[in-house]
Short mmCIF file of C-alpha atoms and ligand atoms in Angstrom, two decimals:
data_model
loop_
_atom_site.label_atom_id
_atom_site.label_comp_id
_atom_site.label_asym_id
_atom_site.label_seq_id
_atom_site.Cartn_x
_atom_site.Cartn_y
_atom_site.Cartn_z
CA MET A 218 -12.29 0.81 -10.34
CA ARG A 219 -13.03 -2.96 -9.94
CA LEU A 220 -10.22 -5.08 -11.48
CA SER A 221 -11.20 -8.27 -13.32
CA PRO A 222 -9.72 -11.47 -11.88
CA LEU A 223 -7.53 -11.66 -15.01
CA THR A 224 -6.25 -8.09 -14.53
CA LYS A 225 -5.64 -8.87 -10.84
CA LYS A 226 -3.63 -11.95 -11.79
CA MET A 227 -1.62 -10.04 -14.32
CA THR A 228 -1.01 -7.21 -11.87
CA ALA A 229 0.18 -9.57 -9.21
CA LEU A 230 2.54 -11.28 -11.67
CA ALA A 231 3.88 -7.99 -12.99
CA LYS A 232 4.59 -6.89 -9.40
CA ALA A 233 6.21 -10.20 -8.44
CA VAL A 234 8.42 -10.08 -11.63
CA GLU A 235 9.61 -6.57 -10.95
CA TRP A 236 10.25 -7.36 -7.32
CA LEU A 237 12.23 -10.50 -8.14
CA ALA A 238 14.20 -8.75 -10.91
CA ASN A 239 15.39 -6.13 -8.35
CA ALA A 240 15.72 -8.39 -5.26
CA GLN A 241 19.04 -8.20 -3.41
CA ARG A 242 18.20 -10.35 -0.41
CA LEU A 243 15.59 -13.10 -1.29
CA VAL A 244 14.10 -15.55 1.14
CA VAL A 245 12.14 -18.47 -0.25
CA PHE A 246 9.99 -20.01 2.46
CA THR A 247 8.49 -23.40 1.47
CA GLY A 248 5.90 -25.84 2.79
CA ALA A 249 4.55 -29.16 1.74
CA GLY A 250 2.92 -27.71 -1.37
CA VAL A 251 6.36 -27.16 -3.01
CA SER A 252 6.85 -31.06 -2.98
CA ALA A 253 3.29 -31.91 -3.92
CA GLU A 254 4.13 -31.96 -7.77
CA SER A 255 6.90 -34.49 -6.86
CA GLY A 256 4.20 -36.81 -5.66
CA ILE A 257 4.75 -36.22 -1.89
CA PRO A 258 1.41 -35.82 -0.11
CA THR A 259 0.95 -32.64 1.86
CA PHE A 260 -0.28 -32.45 5.44
CA ARG A 261 -3.65 -31.29 4.18
CA ASP A 262 -4.04 -34.50 2.04
CA GLN A 263 -6.00 -37.36 3.54
CA LEU A 264 -3.50 -40.06 4.80
CA THR A 265 -3.79 -43.49 3.17
CA GLY A 266 -3.28 -47.09 4.08
CA LEU A 267 -2.32 -47.98 7.63
CA TRP A 268 -2.54 -44.36 8.71
CA ALA A 269 -5.82 -43.41 6.91
CA LYS A 270 -7.59 -43.13 10.25
CA PHE A 271 -5.04 -40.64 11.70
CA ASP A 272 -4.49 -37.00 11.31
CA PRO A 273 -0.76 -36.38 10.51
CA ALA A 274 -0.48 -34.00 13.48
CA GLN A 275 -1.55 -36.82 15.75
CA LEU A 276 1.14 -39.15 14.33
CA ALA A 277 3.88 -36.49 14.29
CA THR A 278 4.19 -36.38 18.11
CA ALA A 279 6.35 -38.10 20.80
CA THR A 280 3.25 -39.44 22.42
CA ALA A 281 2.25 -41.34 19.28
CA PHE A 282 5.78 -42.76 19.10
CA ARG A 283 5.61 -43.77 22.82
CA ASN A 284 2.21 -45.39 22.30
CA ASP A 285 2.89 -47.28 19.09
CA PRO A 286 6.67 -46.98 17.96
CA ALA A 287 6.12 -49.47 15.11
CA LEU A 288 3.17 -47.51 13.61
CA VAL A 289 5.04 -44.16 13.79
CA TRP A 290 8.45 -45.54 12.64
CA GLY A 291 6.65 -47.36 9.76
CA TRP A 292 5.03 -44.18 8.67
CA TYR A 293 8.41 -42.23 8.58
CA GLU A 294 10.22 -45.02 6.81
CA TRP A 295 7.38 -45.18 4.24
CA ARG A 296 7.62 -41.46 3.72
CA ARG A 297 11.44 -41.62 3.50
CA ALA A 298 10.90 -44.42 0.78
CA GLN A 299 8.48 -42.10 -1.09
CA VAL A 300 10.99 -39.20 -1.00
CA ALA A 301 13.78 -41.61 -2.17
CA LYS A 302 11.61 -42.51 -5.26
CA ALA A 303 10.53 -38.90 -5.92
CA LEU A 304 12.30 -36.27 -8.06
CA PRO A 305 12.61 -32.58 -7.46
CA ASN A 306 9.98 -30.77 -9.55
CA ALA A 307 10.14 -27.54 -11.54
CA ALA A 308 9.47 -25.48 -8.47
CA HIS A 309 12.53 -26.87 -6.61
CA VAL A 310 14.62 -26.41 -9.84
CA ALA A 311 13.51 -22.77 -10.27
CA ILE A 312 14.26 -21.94 -6.61
CA ALA A 313 17.76 -23.55 -6.89
CA ALA A 314 18.30 -21.60 -10.21
CA SER A 315 17.32 -18.28 -8.61
CA ALA A 316 20.55 -18.45 -6.56
CA ARG A 317 22.37 -17.55 -9.81
CA HIS A 318 20.32 -14.35 -10.22
CA VAL A 319 19.93 -12.88 -6.80
CA PRO A 320 22.89 -11.65 -4.75
CA GLU A 321 21.64 -13.34 -1.63
CA LEU A 322 19.20 -16.23 -1.47
CA VAL A 323 18.16 -18.15 1.69
CA VAL A 324 15.86 -21.19 1.35
CA VAL A 325 13.84 -21.79 4.59
CA THR A 326 11.70 -24.98 4.50
CA GLN A 327 9.25 -26.64 6.80
CA ASN A 328 9.61 -29.80 4.72
CA VAL A 329 11.55 -32.84 5.97
CA ASP A 330 12.34 -34.10 2.41
CA ASP A 331 15.65 -33.43 0.67
CA LEU A 332 14.18 -32.30 -2.65
CA HIS A 333 15.54 -28.76 -2.45
CA GLU A 334 19.06 -30.16 -1.94
CA ARG A 335 18.60 -32.54 -4.81
CA ALA A 336 17.49 -29.74 -7.05
CA GLY A 337 20.72 -27.93 -6.24
CA SER A 338 19.85 -25.62 -3.39
CA ASN A 339 22.66 -25.24 -0.75
CA ASP A 340 22.47 -24.47 3.02
CA VAL A 341 18.69 -25.08 3.09
CA ILE A 342 17.33 -24.24 6.56
CA HIS A 343 15.18 -27.10 7.78
CA LEU A 344 12.99 -25.74 10.46
CA HIS A 345 11.26 -29.12 11.18
CA GLY A 346 14.23 -31.46 10.79
CA SER A 347 14.81 -34.13 8.09
CA LEU A 348 13.66 -37.67 7.21
CA GLN A 349 17.33 -38.31 6.33
CA VAL A 350 18.56 -38.34 9.94
CA ALA A 351 17.57 -40.29 12.98
CA ARG A 352 18.54 -40.42 16.64
CA CYS A 353 17.99 -42.39 19.80
CA PHE A 354 14.71 -41.45 21.56
CA ALA A 355 16.38 -42.13 24.93
CA CYS A 356 19.98 -40.82 24.73
CA ALA A 357 19.59 -38.61 21.54
CA ARG A 358 22.76 -40.13 20.02
CA PRO A 359 22.61 -39.86 16.14
CA HIS A 360 21.86 -43.23 14.44
CA PRO A 361 22.97 -43.95 10.86
CA LEU A 362 20.11 -44.68 8.55
CA ALA A 363 20.42 -47.28 5.74
CA GLN A 364 20.39 -45.57 2.41
CA CYS A 365 17.24 -47.41 1.34
CA PRO A 366 14.48 -47.30 3.84
CA SER A 367 13.69 -50.69 5.42
CA THR A 368 10.15 -50.60 4.22
CA GLY A 369 8.71 -52.41 1.24
CA VAL A 370 6.59 -50.64 -1.35
CA GLU A 371 3.56 -51.21 0.81
CA ALA A 372 3.26 -49.18 3.99
CA SER A 373 3.69 -51.32 7.06
CA ARG A 374 4.30 -51.18 10.77
CA LEU A 375 8.02 -51.38 11.47
CA GLU A 376 9.74 -51.94 14.78
CA PRO A 377 12.29 -49.02 15.08
CA PRO A 378 15.96 -50.04 15.19
CA ARG A 379 17.77 -49.93 18.53
CA CYS A 380 20.50 -47.54 19.73
CA THR A 381 23.87 -49.33 19.68
CA HIS A 382 24.81 -47.41 22.87
CA CYS A 383 21.85 -47.64 25.16
CA ASN A 384 19.43 -49.98 23.28
CA GLY A 385 16.86 -47.19 23.15
CA LYS A 386 14.35 -46.96 20.29
CA ILE A 387 15.50 -44.93 17.37
CA ARG A 388 13.22 -42.00 16.27
CA PRO A 389 13.19 -39.88 13.07
CA GLY A 390 15.24 -36.69 13.09
CA VAL A 391 12.20 -34.47 12.60
CA VAL A 392 10.51 -31.89 14.94
CA TRP A 393 7.28 -33.26 16.33
CA PHE A 394 4.34 -31.13 17.41
CA GLY A 395 5.07 -29.94 21.00
CA GLU A 396 8.84 -30.08 20.44
CA ASP A 397 11.08 -27.01 20.12
CA LEU A 398 12.47 -26.20 16.74
CA PRO A 399 16.30 -26.37 16.29
CA GLU A 400 17.38 -23.07 17.84
CA THR A 401 20.10 -22.11 15.28
CA ALA A 402 17.88 -22.91 12.32
CA LEU A 403 15.00 -20.78 13.78
CA ARG A 404 17.24 -17.88 14.72
CA THR A 405 18.89 -17.83 11.24
CA ALA A 406 15.50 -18.08 9.53
CA PHE A 407 14.09 -15.14 11.58
CA LYS A 408 17.26 -13.05 10.86
CA SER A 409 17.09 -13.79 7.13
CA ALA A 410 13.37 -12.85 7.10
CA ARG A 411 14.16 -9.51 8.96
CA ASN A 412 16.89 -8.70 6.26
CA ALA A 413 14.90 -9.77 3.26
CA ASP A 414 13.73 -7.31 0.63
CA LEU A 415 11.53 -10.03 -1.02
CA LEU A 416 10.06 -13.15 0.51
CA LEU A 417 8.36 -15.90 -1.69
CA SER A 418 6.05 -18.02 0.48
CA VAL A 419 5.57 -21.20 -1.55
CA GLY A 420 3.06 -24.00 -0.87
CA THR A 421 2.30 -23.47 2.72
CA SER A 422 -1.05 -23.34 4.67
CA GLY A 423 0.65 -21.04 7.24
CA LEU A 424 -0.98 -23.03 10.06
CA VAL A 425 2.01 -24.29 11.93
CA TYR A 426 3.92 -22.08 14.36
CA PRO A 427 6.39 -20.64 14.96
CA ALA A 428 7.45 -21.25 11.28
CA ALA A 429 4.22 -19.54 10.12
CA CYS A 430 5.55 -16.22 11.61
CA ILE A 431 8.24 -15.96 8.98
CA PRO A 432 6.39 -14.19 6.20
CA GLU A 433 4.93 -11.69 8.64
CA ILE A 434 8.41 -11.02 10.09
CA ALA A 435 9.65 -10.18 6.62
CA ARG A 436 6.67 -7.94 5.90
CA GLU A 437 6.96 -6.08 9.20
CA ASN A 438 10.58 -5.44 8.31
CA GLY A 439 9.88 -3.90 4.98
CA ALA A 440 10.03 -6.94 2.67
CA ARG A 441 7.63 -7.56 -0.14
CA VAL A 442 5.82 -10.85 0.30
CA VAL A 443 4.50 -13.01 -2.47
CA HIS A 444 2.38 -16.18 -1.74
CA ILE A 445 2.25 -18.92 -4.26
CA ASN A 446 -0.51 -21.44 -3.47
CA THR A 447 -3.07 -23.48 -5.28
CA GLU A 448 -5.58 -22.06 -2.81
CA PRO A 449 -6.43 -18.37 -3.02
CA ALA A 450 -5.06 -16.75 0.09
CA ASP A 451 -6.43 -13.49 1.54
CA THR A 452 -3.22 -12.34 3.07
CA LYS A 453 -3.03 -8.67 4.07
CA ASP A 454 -0.44 -6.57 2.33
CA ALA A 455 0.91 -9.44 0.30
CA THR A 456 0.58 -10.41 -3.27
CA THR A 457 -0.69 -13.79 -4.14
CA LEU A 458 -0.14 -15.90 -7.30
CA THR A 459 -2.88 -18.59 -7.17
CA GLY A 460 -1.79 -21.87 -8.80
CA ARG A 461 0.79 -24.58 -8.84
CA ALA A 462 4.36 -23.72 -7.68
CA GLY A 463 5.75 -25.83 -10.52
CA GLU A 464 4.00 -23.57 -12.98
CA TRP A 465 4.39 -20.12 -11.31
CA LEU A 466 8.07 -20.27 -10.16
CA PRO A 467 9.64 -21.13 -13.55
CA LYS A 468 7.51 -18.37 -15.20
CA LEU A 469 8.40 -15.87 -12.55
CA LEU A 470 12.19 -16.67 -12.77
CA ASP A 471 12.12 -16.67 -16.57
CA ALA A 472 10.28 -13.22 -16.72
CA ALA A 473 12.49 -11.60 -14.08
CA CYS A 474 15.82 -13.03 -14.91
CA GLY A 475 15.30 -13.94 -18.60
CA THR A 476 16.51 -17.47 -18.29
CA ASP A 477 14.91 -20.88 -18.42
CA PRO A 478 15.57 -22.31 -14.96
CA GLY A 479 15.86 -25.77 -16.50
CA ASN A 480 19.18 -24.66 -18.15
C1 BV8 B 221 6.91 -25.45 19.10
C2 BV8 B 221 7.85 -32.34 10.96
C3 BV8 B 221 7.37 -24.79 21.28
C4 BV8 B 221 7.21 -33.69 11.30
C5 BV8 B 221 6.11 -30.66 11.45
C6 BV8 B 221 2.28 -20.75 18.58
C7 BV8 B 221 3.61 -20.62 18.80
C8 BV8 B 221 4.35 -21.78 18.99
C9 BV8 B 221 3.77 -23.04 18.91
C10 BV8 B 221 2.45 -23.15 18.63
C11 BV8 B 221 1.69 -21.97 18.56
N1 BV8 B 221 0.42 -22.40 18.27
C12 BV8 B 221 0.37 -23.76 18.30
C13 BV8 B 221 1.56 -24.16 18.59
C14 BV8 B 221 1.88 -25.70 18.66
C15 BV8 B 221 2.26 -26.26 17.27
C16 BV8 B 221 1.36 -25.78 16.10
O1 BV8 B 221 1.78 -24.90 15.43
N2 BV8 B 221 0.24 -26.38 15.97
C17 BV8 B 221 -0.65 -26.03 14.82
C18 BV8 B 221 -1.32 -27.31 14.28
C19 BV8 B 221 -1.67 -25.05 15.36
N3 BV8 B 221 3.62 -25.99 16.96
C20 BV8 B 221 4.48 -26.78 17.45
O2 BV8 B 221 4.21 -27.75 18.24
C21 BV8 B 221 5.99 -26.55 17.08
N4 BV8 B 221 6.75 -26.59 18.38
O3 BV8 B 221 6.28 -24.51 18.83
O4 BV8 B 221 7.62 -25.64 20.17
C22 BV8 B 221 6.35 -25.46 22.05
C23 BV8 B 221 6.55 -26.53 22.89
C24 BV8 B 221 5.59 -27.12 23.58
C25 BV8 B 221 4.33 -26.67 23.43
C26 BV8 B 221 3.99 -25.60 22.65
C27 BV8 B 221 5.00 -24.96 21.92
C28 BV8 B 221 6.51 -27.70 16.23
C29 BV8 B 221 5.87 -27.68 14.85
C30 BV8 B 221 6.49 -28.64 13.90
C31 BV8 B 221 5.72 -29.86 13.72
N5 BV8 B 221 6.29 -30.74 12.70
N6 BV8 B 221 6.81 -31.41 10.53
C32 BV8 B 221 6.62 -34.38 10.07
O5 BV8 B 221 6.80 -33.87 8.91
O6 BV8 B 221 6.06 -35.51 10.24
S1 BV8 B 221 4.90 -29.65 10.83
C33 BV8 B 221 4.34 -30.24 9.41
O7 BV8 B 221 3.02 -29.76 9.21
C34 BV8 B 221 5.13 -29.81 8.24
O8 BV8 B 221 6.48 -29.65 8.43
C35 BV8 B 221 4.61 -28.42 7.90
O9 BV8 B 221 5.26 -27.47 8.63
C36 BV8 B 221 3.21 -28.52 8.49
C37 BV8 B 221 2.21 -28.59 7.38
O10 BV8 B 221 2.16 -27.27 6.89
P1 BV8 B 221 2.51 -27.01 5.32
O11 BV8 B 221 3.88 -27.27 4.99
O12 BV8 B 221 1.98 -25.68 5.15
O13 BV8 B 221 1.69 -28.06 4.59
P2 BV8 B 221 0.17 -28.21 4.47
O14 BV8 B 221 -0.15 -29.55 4.05
O15 BV8 B 221 -0.44 -27.64 5.73
O16 BV8 B 221 -0.28 -27.11 3.30
C38 BV8 B 221 0.25 -27.32 2.02
C39 BV8 B 221 -0.13 -26.09 1.21
O17 BV8 B 221 0.34 -26.16 -0.07
C40 BV8 B 221 -1.70 -25.78 1.17
O18 BV8 B 221 -1.94 -24.53 1.50
C41 BV8 B 221 -2.01 -26.16 -0.29
O19 BV8 B 221 -3.05 -25.35 -0.78
C42 BV8 B 221 -0.70 -25.83 -0.95
N7 BV8 B 221 -0.42 -26.64 -2.19
C43 BV8 B 221 -0.74 -27.89 -2.49
N8 BV8 B 221 -0.19 -28.26 -3.62
C44 BV8 B 221 0.47 -27.12 -4.10
C45 BV8 B 221 0.30 -26.11 -3.20
N9 BV8 B 221 0.81 -24.89 -3.34
C46 BV8 B 221 1.52 -24.64 -4.55
N10 BV8 B 221 1.69 -25.56 -5.46
C47 BV8 B 221 1.21 -26.83 -5.30
N11 BV8 B 221 1.36 -27.79 -6.30
ZN1 ZN B 222 20.66 -44.38 22.95
#
């Protein structure tokens, strides 16, 4: 029997609601799409201004920083300024609220913003580091960042600060392409995925490894997997809710736990 797209959508939602209502060990795995409705560009979005001619993956590397530290440091400070001005959106709020309804919730994010934390999520696992921390590129000593990024509204090149210990250039505390992920974060994320009975994969293209292994690890270990993405995903053995995270997650939480996540 061929299901109509509407029936398919309703079936997917009904399954996701039932799974969330009965989840004991929930993992929410997020990518740039969960912050899109807060106005933070995703990695798929075309870069603008100074960086328009670059692919983010080219800029998010140690080589790019070595070649042009001011261009890369300026990009990160501009992004940090964008995050500072942004607010958590309904998706972040619903994810944080779900902690009150599921016995165990682990949030694993690929994002380097702090919007999950500002929405109330605790112990967020950041697989790719954070814009909020920085360290010396030479001696790796942590370097305190001024609360307000040192960039104006306009994006600009910025000479990175210098390490007070060795005078090395300061780099952002993120994981660049070609760099290992923080071992404890990755190990904890893999363990949570193995133990999960439900994994919600929210706003990720699933292109960046090894983070992209996480939904598959959960599925292989018996978890149900629900993808929430504005792009239809043809993921095997998983359920997909196509649409905005800020629309689906409050609906899902409300239907499964009978509460308005905003309260
Ligand atoms: C490493 C921090 C060992 C910096 C980032 C296999 C195994 C291991 C490694 C590899 C491998 N294959 C290839 C590699 C190398 C590489 C890699 O994966 N390359 C890719 C491009 C093929 N991986 C690495 O280098 C990793 N290191 O493995 O170390 C090693 C060592 C040496 C040599 C080899 C291996 C390190 C990867 C981490 C890189 N750092 N971020 C920064 O932020 O500047 S990754 C960065 O890009 C983000 O953090 C994020 O993870 C990724 C972008 O992915 P998404 O979050 O999914 O975002 P994206 O824009 O792609 O998609 C957004 C989605 O949201 C879209 O699907 C869209 O439809 C959807 N959406 C939009 N709006 C909404 C929405 N959905 C819902 N609602 C909305 N409103
Ligand atoms: Zn140093």
